[in-house]
Amino acid sequence: MAMIRLEALGRTFEVGGQQVRALDQVDLTIEAGEYLSIMGPSGSGKSTLLNVLGLLDTPSVGAYWLDGVNTSTMGDDQLAATRQAQIGFVFQSFHLVPRMTAAENVELPMLLAGIGGAERRERAHRSLAGVGLADRADHRPAQLSGGERQRVAIARAIVMQPRLLLADEPTGNLDTGSGAEIVRIMETLNERGLTLIVVTHDLQIGERARRRLRLRDGRVVEDLRAAQA
Amino acid sequence: MNGRELVRFATHSALSHRLRSVLTALGIGIGVTAVVLLTSMGEGLHRYVLEQFTQFGTNIIGINPGRSTTFGASTGIFGSVRPLTIDDAEALKRVPFVLNTVPVVQGTASVEGGGRERSTNISGVGPEFQTAFDFRVALGTFLPADDPRAPRPLAVLGAKMRHELYGERSPLGELLRVGGERYRVIGVMEPKGQVLGFDLDDTVYIPAARALELYNRQGLFEIDVLYDKAVPADEVVAGIERMIIARHGGLDVTITTQQQMLDVLGSVLDIVTFAVAALGGISLLVGGVGIFTIMTIAVRERTAEIGLLRAIGAGRAQIRAIFLGESILLAGIGGAGGLLVGGLTVVLLGVAVPALPVGIALPYVVAAEAVAVLIGLAAGVVPAQRAAALDPVEALRAE
Amino acid sequence: MTFGDCTRVAAGALLRYPLRTAMMLLATAIGVAAVLVLTALGEAARSFVTDEFRALGTHLLVVLPGKTETTGMGPGLMAGESPRDLTLDDARAVLRSRAVARVAPLVVGAATVSFGGLERDITVMGTTAAMVEIRQWRMATGEFLRDQDWDRASPECVLGDTLRRELFAGLQPVGHWLRVGDRRCRVAGVLAPQGMSIMANVDELVLMPVAAAQQLLNVPGLFRLLIQATGRETVAGAQRDVVRILKERHRGQEDVTVITQDAVLTTFDGIFGALTAALAGIAAVSLVVAGVLIMNVMLVAVSQRTAEIGLLKALGASRRQVTRLFLTEAMILAACGALAGLVLGYAALVLMRALYPDLAFEPPGWALAGACLVALGCGVGFGILPARRAARLDPIAALAGR
């Protein structure tokens, strides 16, 4: 069974009284463990697709099957619980809570899940160590470089051991060196079996993915699979 | 920026955070409403009490036997070495500017009439009582001007006593036993209602000399002196004192002018109103804390805007004026809303519960709004100062 | 999310804005402190008045001559005049009741007292030896009125403390002869200072044997009877007996009014209780204002922390969790504010006690609990709107900071 299956999925927004089709008739199947990049010009619907995949947004028409479950049957709480357990997010602007230390930021999802303090600290530490930031655990975001912040965000995204990692322009706010480091970390995670979906404008990054999706005006116009896949 | 533009600017920025501004103003509004309501009740009480006291006129002087005031009033009415007599009351009529004197004896007695018996208040008074205190007779006449030392046994009923004993029947000419003595009913008073908790209608009026006999007393409780309004009370009091000294060989009575009573009562009630206003003021204070908090937040949020304004040539004084203006505006509008709500509630209360004495205390209403604006000013000073002190370069970078 | 975690996160959020948090605490604290101080004032007034009444003695009844059926207390009744006087024989008869322990007949009036060229207008009280036991007066020097035949108008008197100072500055008054009105009497004793009492300022009294006072004031009857019942549970029985005995003696007419100390106490208790409650209510209005402030600032916080809320949602926080988080913040504010208010209020009370050591400033328990509950209630009640607003935020828009 495919991990993700989209059937004739559409998402329309109302902007200034006009219907805008952000996604239109998208059919897509993604298997567990895939490494997928989504590219396309601004306004092509990349971010909307990622939000739908991450259960942050719900489709206007069509169906989204996640592990064989139709997500349109899920209530708000169930969506939240699924996000918590299955999906990790990495954002362009990191979205770290400024008043919390790196470790506390990583602990946040476990906090929401009601995991006890000792286990939280232990797992957060391991997760931070996994992205090479064991010595930065007690720093606040303001004391970290851009690349370090994004690594904290990745540590946070994977600390619940999700099956799906969604990254929205993860390198957009970073210099080339840091960006490459972030991509390397995510690819390592993918090699260990995590399904990785990256939205990006950056061709160099996009083309590293084994499967490349190109969107235009809300439609999938290209779905390429790299040879070695 | 002139005053009007400042107001427009402040209004505009207040409107851009509508809910926040409404809530901020609401804090002040609740405080002002509380002040208006509470002072209205204080004022209502004030008016009510004064009305009760002045309905008998303000040109009355009371004379009680004895000079000690240990019990608040003179204890002389309970007994005194030198009693006040009906002759004293007659003599006092000769004091300059005195229009009339009313001897008073009070007590309770069992009264029989119309086949029924009641224990009730007895007022032994002179015939002048009715005109002096402006009591109206509903039926018949009041006590006639008999020889004050040996009046005929005639009685006048209070409205409630008449009803209790005779129902709807006319009691005129009926026989009435007061403490066993026979009286003839010659009149019924119009209902007067309660005065400070005492029911004036639950009374039988008989001549003072008869009441002295009934209670086996030597002296009167009180002589009430009605004097010419045009003359200062002090002058009349001096005349009364001379007369009492001449007759008693010393000033062994307590003289209280109605005006003194009113002054004392008035100042007490003023303190009450002030106290409740102060209590309502606590909420205003809390509302002020609210304005301060919100203005501080506003300055922090609008740091970039302040930077921009400075960049395009706004001076520190102008920045200060903008934020102070906004703070005052919020407080002023909140206060005005509070006045409106408070005032409406008072009016509605007056209509819905007419028995409740309420009256808008205008000085306090004005003061409440003034205090609200002042609170706006005070709460705005520190945030406005902070806004004015921002470094424009830093502020612009805040975005 | 556990309660502890929730609290920690909420507290962390609050600490990031110390000034506004402090202001919200201050607002709540002012309200709670106001409730505390005002109810303590009301309570102090209540206990002052009721203590004064208790100080009059225990298990007391007062008999007034006269009775009105419709009005209750009227001017005629206060004056205490009735066609049939209360007499010393009435007072003696009352002692027949087994529920009655002591009776003191009272006559009161105004007179002039003079000694050594000094003159004072004072209140004379005629009574008997039982009075000192009923009222539990202490003597400064000498003896109280002798326990003798009530009809004996022996020429003796007892002075209040103020009179001693005014007439006998520096002199020992016991044994001296005073002129009271047209009579002379020997000073038998001086009362210890009693201070202000509700009934009368005892320090300014001259006490004489009841028969002497009746002759002096030329009154045949008595002003009041002060009766002490044998115990708390016999007060009602004593009241019934007194009414019955006097009715028998007055040819079947019930022409006296008997008031028990307990009834008066209950009345005063009720009046002052209502006053205290009203004061608490007025003070509680400021708690509502504080609640409005909390709501306002929380709304600001929700809009400022939109991105954070979006992140929480992306990380799998349910609406309920977000709601709980913000409600917890409001609760913490209210609870800490209430706590600060208690500290502030008690500090004010310590000051007030230092200024007026005679008054018992002690806020009633219900006001303490009520103030804290109202503060918490306001916190939660006014926190609901911001919390719901936070929970309803669309995560995508929130993440974008919109």
PDB file of C-alpha atoms in Angstrom, chain B residues 250-391:
ATOM      1  CA  GLY B 250     -30.071  79.722  84.340  1.00  0.00           C
ATOM      2  CA  LEU B 251     -29.687  78.188  80.928  1.00  0.00           C
ATOM      3  CA  ASP B 252     -30.784  74.652  81.736  1.00  0.00           C
ATOM      4  CA  VAL B 253     -32.036  73.670  78.279  1.00  0.00           C
ATOM      5  CA  THR B 254     -30.487  72.456  75.038  1.00  0.00           C
ATOM      6  CA  ILE B 255     -31.290  74.568  71.981  1.00  0.00           C
ATOM      7  CA  THR B 256     -30.895  73.038  68.527  1.00  0.00           C
ATOM      8  CA  THR B 257     -31.669  74.918  65.341  1.00  0.00           C
ATOM      9  CA  GLN B 258     -32.905  72.977  62.362  1.00  0.00           C
ATOM     10  CA  GLN B 259     -30.081  74.540  60.416  1.00  0.00           C
ATOM     11  CA  GLN B 260     -27.473  73.039  62.745  1.00  0.00           C
ATOM     12  CA  MET B 261     -29.061  69.636  62.356  1.00  0.00           C
ATOM     13  CA  LEU B 262     -29.089  69.979  58.597  1.00  0.00           C
ATOM     14  CA  ASP B 263     -25.469  71.110  58.549  1.00  0.00           C
ATOM     15  CA  VAL B 264     -24.338  68.162  60.635  1.00  0.00           C
ATOM     16  CA  LEU B 265     -26.414  65.694  58.626  1.00  0.00           C
ATOM     17  CA  GLY B 266     -25.307  67.259  55.369  1.00  0.00           C
ATOM     18  CA  SER B 267     -21.634  66.976  56.200  1.00  0.00           C
ATOM     19  CA  VAL B 268     -22.044  63.363  57.323  1.00  0.00           C
ATOM     20  CA  LEU B 269     -23.853  62.487  54.111  1.00  0.00           C
ATOM     21  CA  ASP B 270     -21.244  64.350  52.063  1.00  0.00           C
ATOM     22  CA  ILE B 271     -18.591  62.160  53.637  1.00  0.00           C
ATOM     23  CA  VAL B 272     -20.646  59.063  52.779  1.00  0.00           C
ATOM     24  CA  THR B 273     -20.933  60.139  49.143  1.00  0.00           C
ATOM     25  CA  PHE B 274     -17.241  60.928  48.996  1.00  0.00           C
ATOM     26  CA  ALA B 275     -16.400  57.548  50.511  1.00  0.00           C
ATOM     27  CA  VAL B 276     -18.445  55.595  47.979  1.00  0.00           C
ATOM     28  CA  ALA B 277     -16.940  57.674  45.177  1.00  0.00           C
ATOM     29  CA  ALA B 278     -13.512  56.728  46.447  1.00  0.00           C
ATOM     30  CA  LEU B 279     -14.538  53.065  46.507  1.00  0.00           C
ATOM     31  CA  GLY B 280     -15.638  53.298  42.898  1.00  0.00           C
ATOM     32  CA  GLY B 281     -12.330  55.001  42.235  1.00  0.00           C
ATOM     33  CA  ILE B 282     -10.488  51.731  42.967  1.00  0.00           C
ATOM     34  CA  SER B 283     -11.864  50.354  39.716  1.00  0.00           C
ATOM     35  CA  LEU B 284     -10.748  53.515  37.929  1.00  0.00           C
ATOM     36  CA  LEU B 285      -7.257  52.933  39.264  1.00  0.00           C
ATOM     37  CA  VAL B 286      -7.263  49.373  37.925  1.00  0.00           C
ATOM     38  CA  GLY B 287      -8.519  50.737  34.608  1.00  0.00           C
ATOM     39  CA  GLY B 288      -5.571  53.131  34.643  1.00  0.00           C
ATOM     40  CA  VAL B 289      -3.195  50.202  35.057  1.00  0.00           C
ATOM     41  CA  GLY B 290      -4.908  48.724  32.005  1.00  0.00           C
ATOM     42  CA  ILE B 291      -4.296  51.832  29.876  1.00  0.00           C
ATOM     43  CA  PHE B 292      -0.687  51.950  30.952  1.00  0.00           C
ATOM     44  CA  THR B 293      -0.179  48.298  30.004  1.00  0.00           C
ATOM     45  CA  ILE B 294      -1.825  48.620  26.621  1.00  0.00           C
ATOM     46  CA  MET B 295       0.011  51.824  25.782  1.00  0.00           C
ATOM     47  CA  THR B 296       3.324  50.193  26.691  1.00  0.00           C
ATOM     48  CA  ILE B 297       2.478  47.313  24.378  1.00  0.00           C
ATOM     49  CA  ALA B 298       1.454  49.748  21.653  1.00  0.00           C
ATOM     50  CA  VAL B 299       4.772  51.582  21.816  1.00  0.00           C
ATOM     51  CA  ARG B 300       6.673  48.311  21.534  1.00  0.00           C
ATOM     52  CA  GLU B 301       4.511  47.093  18.655  1.00  0.00           C
ATOM     53  CA  ARG B 302       4.712  50.321  16.763  1.00  0.00           C
ATOM     54  CA  THR B 303       8.425  50.840  17.139  1.00  0.00           C
ATOM     55  CA  ALA B 304       8.911  50.671  13.374  1.00  0.00           C
ATOM     56  CA  GLU B 305       6.121  53.170  12.831  1.00  0.00           C
ATOM     57  CA  ILE B 306       7.718  55.519  15.328  1.00  0.00           C
ATOM     58  CA  GLY B 307      11.021  55.149  13.492  1.00  0.00           C
ATOM     59  CA  LEU B 308       9.321  55.972  10.230  1.00  0.00           C
ATOM     60  CA  LEU B 309       7.587  59.014  11.698  1.00  0.00           C
ATOM     61  CA  ARG B 310      10.892  60.211  13.082  1.00  0.00           C
ATOM     62  CA  ALA B 311      12.565  59.610   9.718  1.00  0.00           C
ATOM     63  CA  ILE B 312      10.019  61.745   7.925  1.00  0.00           C
ATOM     64  CA  GLY B 313      10.532  64.594  10.344  1.00  0.00           C
ATOM     65  CA  ALA B 314       8.431  64.061  13.463  1.00  0.00           C
ATOM     66  CA  GLY B 315       9.973  65.604  16.573  1.00  0.00           C
ATOM     67  CA  ARG B 316      10.149  63.900  19.950  1.00  0.00           C
ATOM     68  CA  ALA B 317       7.418  66.201  21.257  1.00  0.00           C
ATOM     69  CA  GLN B 318       5.122  65.117  18.455  1.00  0.00           C
ATOM     70  CA  ILE B 319       5.705  61.425  19.103  1.00  0.00           C
ATOM     71  CA  ARG B 320       4.997  62.046  22.766  1.00  0.00           C
ATOM     72  CA  ALA B 321       1.833  63.956  21.890  1.00  0.00           C
ATOM     73  CA  ILE B 322       0.594  61.148  19.633  1.00  0.00           C
ATOM     74  CA  PHE B 323       0.831  58.512  22.331  1.00  0.00           C
ATOM     75  CA  LEU B 324      -0.392  60.756  25.120  1.00  0.00           C
ATOM     76  CA  GLY B 325      -3.283  61.780  22.893  1.00  0.00           C
ATOM     77  CA  GLU B 326      -4.190  58.157  22.254  1.00  0.00           C
ATOM     78  CA  SER B 327      -4.058  57.311  25.932  1.00  0.00           C
ATOM     79  CA  ILE B 328      -6.225  60.279  26.893  1.00  0.00           C
ATOM     80  CA  LEU B 329      -8.624  59.519  24.070  1.00  0.00           C
ATOM     81  CA  LEU B 330      -9.104  55.937  25.252  1.00  0.00           C
ATOM     82  CA  ALA B 331      -9.658  57.024  28.829  1.00  0.00           C
ATOM     83  CA  GLY B 332     -11.942  59.870  27.821  1.00  0.00           C
ATOM     84  CA  ILE B 333     -14.107  57.704  25.589  1.00  0.00           C
ATOM     85  CA  GLY B 334     -14.214  54.959  28.220  1.00  0.00           C
ATOM     86  CA  GLY B 335     -15.205  57.522  30.800  1.00  0.00           C
ATOM     87  CA  ALA B 336     -17.904  58.985  28.566  1.00  0.00           C
ATOM     88  CA  GLY B 337     -19.260  55.491  27.939  1.00  0.00           C
ATOM     89  CA  GLY B 338     -19.255  54.875  31.677  1.00  0.00           C
ATOM     90  CA  LEU B 339     -21.144  58.129  32.247  1.00  0.00           C
ATOM     91  CA  LEU B 340     -23.710  57.111  29.672  1.00  0.00           C
ATOM     92  CA  VAL B 341     -24.220  53.616  31.065  1.00  0.00           C
ATOM     93  CA  GLY B 342     -24.164  54.829  34.663  1.00  0.00           C
ATOM     94  CA  GLY B 343     -26.539  57.702  33.908  1.00  0.00           C
ATOM     95  CA  LEU B 344     -28.945  55.455  32.020  1.00  0.00           C
ATOM     96  CA  THR B 345     -28.911  52.910  34.823  1.00  0.00           C
ATOM     97  CA  VAL B 346     -29.681  55.634  37.335  1.00  0.00           C
ATOM     98  CA  VAL B 347     -32.560  56.912  35.229  1.00  0.00           C
ATOM     99  CA  LEU B 348     -33.886  53.384  34.695  1.00  0.00           C
ATOM    100  CA  LEU B 349     -33.564  52.631  38.401  1.00  0.00           C
ATOM    101  CA  GLY B 350     -35.481  55.797  39.152  1.00  0.00           C
ATOM    102  CA  VAL B 351     -38.276  54.676  36.838  1.00  0.00           C
ATOM    103  CA  ALA B 352     -38.259  50.999  37.815  1.00  0.00           C
ATOM    104  CA  VAL B 353     -37.907  51.421  41.575  1.00  0.00           C
ATOM    105  CA  PRO B 354     -39.313  54.842  42.408  1.00  0.00           C
ATOM    106  CA  ALA B 355     -38.973  54.148  46.121  1.00  0.00           C
ATOM    107  CA  LEU B 356     -35.206  53.928  45.805  1.00  0.00           C
ATOM    108  CA  PRO B 357     -33.741  57.363  46.320  1.00  0.00           C
ATOM    109  CA  VAL B 358     -31.257  57.971  43.512  1.00  0.00           C
ATOM    110  CA  GLY B 359     -30.048  61.265  42.147  1.00  0.00           C
ATOM    111  CA  ILE B 360     -27.150  62.033  39.872  1.00  0.00           C
ATOM    112  CA  ALA B 361     -24.412  63.792  41.794  1.00  0.00           C
ATOM    113  CA  LEU B 362     -23.293  66.165  39.076  1.00  0.00           C
ATOM    114  CA  PRO B 363     -20.034  67.307  40.688  1.00  0.00           C
ATOM    115  CA  TYR B 364     -18.994  63.677  41.049  1.00  0.00           C
ATOM    116  CA  VAL B 365     -20.021  62.868  37.492  1.00  0.00           C
ATOM    117  CA  VAL B 366     -17.842  65.688  36.204  1.00  0.00           C
ATOM    118  CA  ALA B 367     -15.080  64.652  38.579  1.00  0.00           C
ATOM    119  CA  ALA B 368     -15.280  61.027  37.432  1.00  0.00           C
ATOM    120  CA  GLU B 369     -14.806  62.010  33.795  1.00  0.00           C
ATOM    121  CA  ALA B 370     -12.038  64.417  34.731  1.00  0.00           C
ATOM    122  CA  VAL B 371     -10.307  61.731  36.773  1.00  0.00           C
ATOM    123  CA  ALA B 372     -10.693  59.302  33.861  1.00  0.00           C
ATOM    124  CA  VAL B 373      -8.955  61.746  31.518  1.00  0.00           C
ATOM    125  CA  LEU B 374      -6.292  62.436  34.138  1.00  0.00           C
ATOM    126  CA  ILE B 375      -5.730  58.703  34.536  1.00  0.00           C
ATOM    127  CA  GLY B 376      -5.344  58.482  30.768  1.00  0.00           C
ATOM    128  CA  LEU B 377      -2.788  61.260  30.940  1.00  0.00           C
ATOM    129  CA  ALA B 378      -0.901  59.743  33.868  1.00  0.00           C
ATOM    130  CA  ALA B 379      -0.955  56.232  32.417  1.00  0.00           C
ATOM    131  CA  GLY B 380       0.221  57.552  29.057  1.00  0.00           C
ATOM    132  CA  VAL B 381       3.191  59.578  30.267  1.00  0.00           C
ATOM    133  CA  VAL B 382       5.695  56.762  30.683  1.00  0.00           C
ATOM    134  CA  PRO B 383       4.849  54.916  27.425  1.00  0.00           C
ATOM    135  CA  ALA B 384       4.785  58.205  25.502  1.00  0.00           C
ATOM    136  CA  GLN B 385       8.116  59.180  27.019  1.00  0.00           C
ATOM    137  CA  ARG B 386       9.517  55.808  26.020  1.00  0.00           C
ATOM    138  CA  ALA B 387       8.226  56.246  22.483  1.00  0.00           C
ATOM    139  CA  ALA B 388       9.698  59.704  22.245  1.00  0.00           C
ATOM    140  CA  ALA B 389      13.035  58.510  23.542  1.00  0.00           C
ATOM    141  CA  LEU B 390      13.399  55.770  20.885  1.00  0.00           C
ATOM    142  CA  ASP B 391      16.422  56.129  18.648  1.00  0.00           C
TER     143      ASP B 391
END
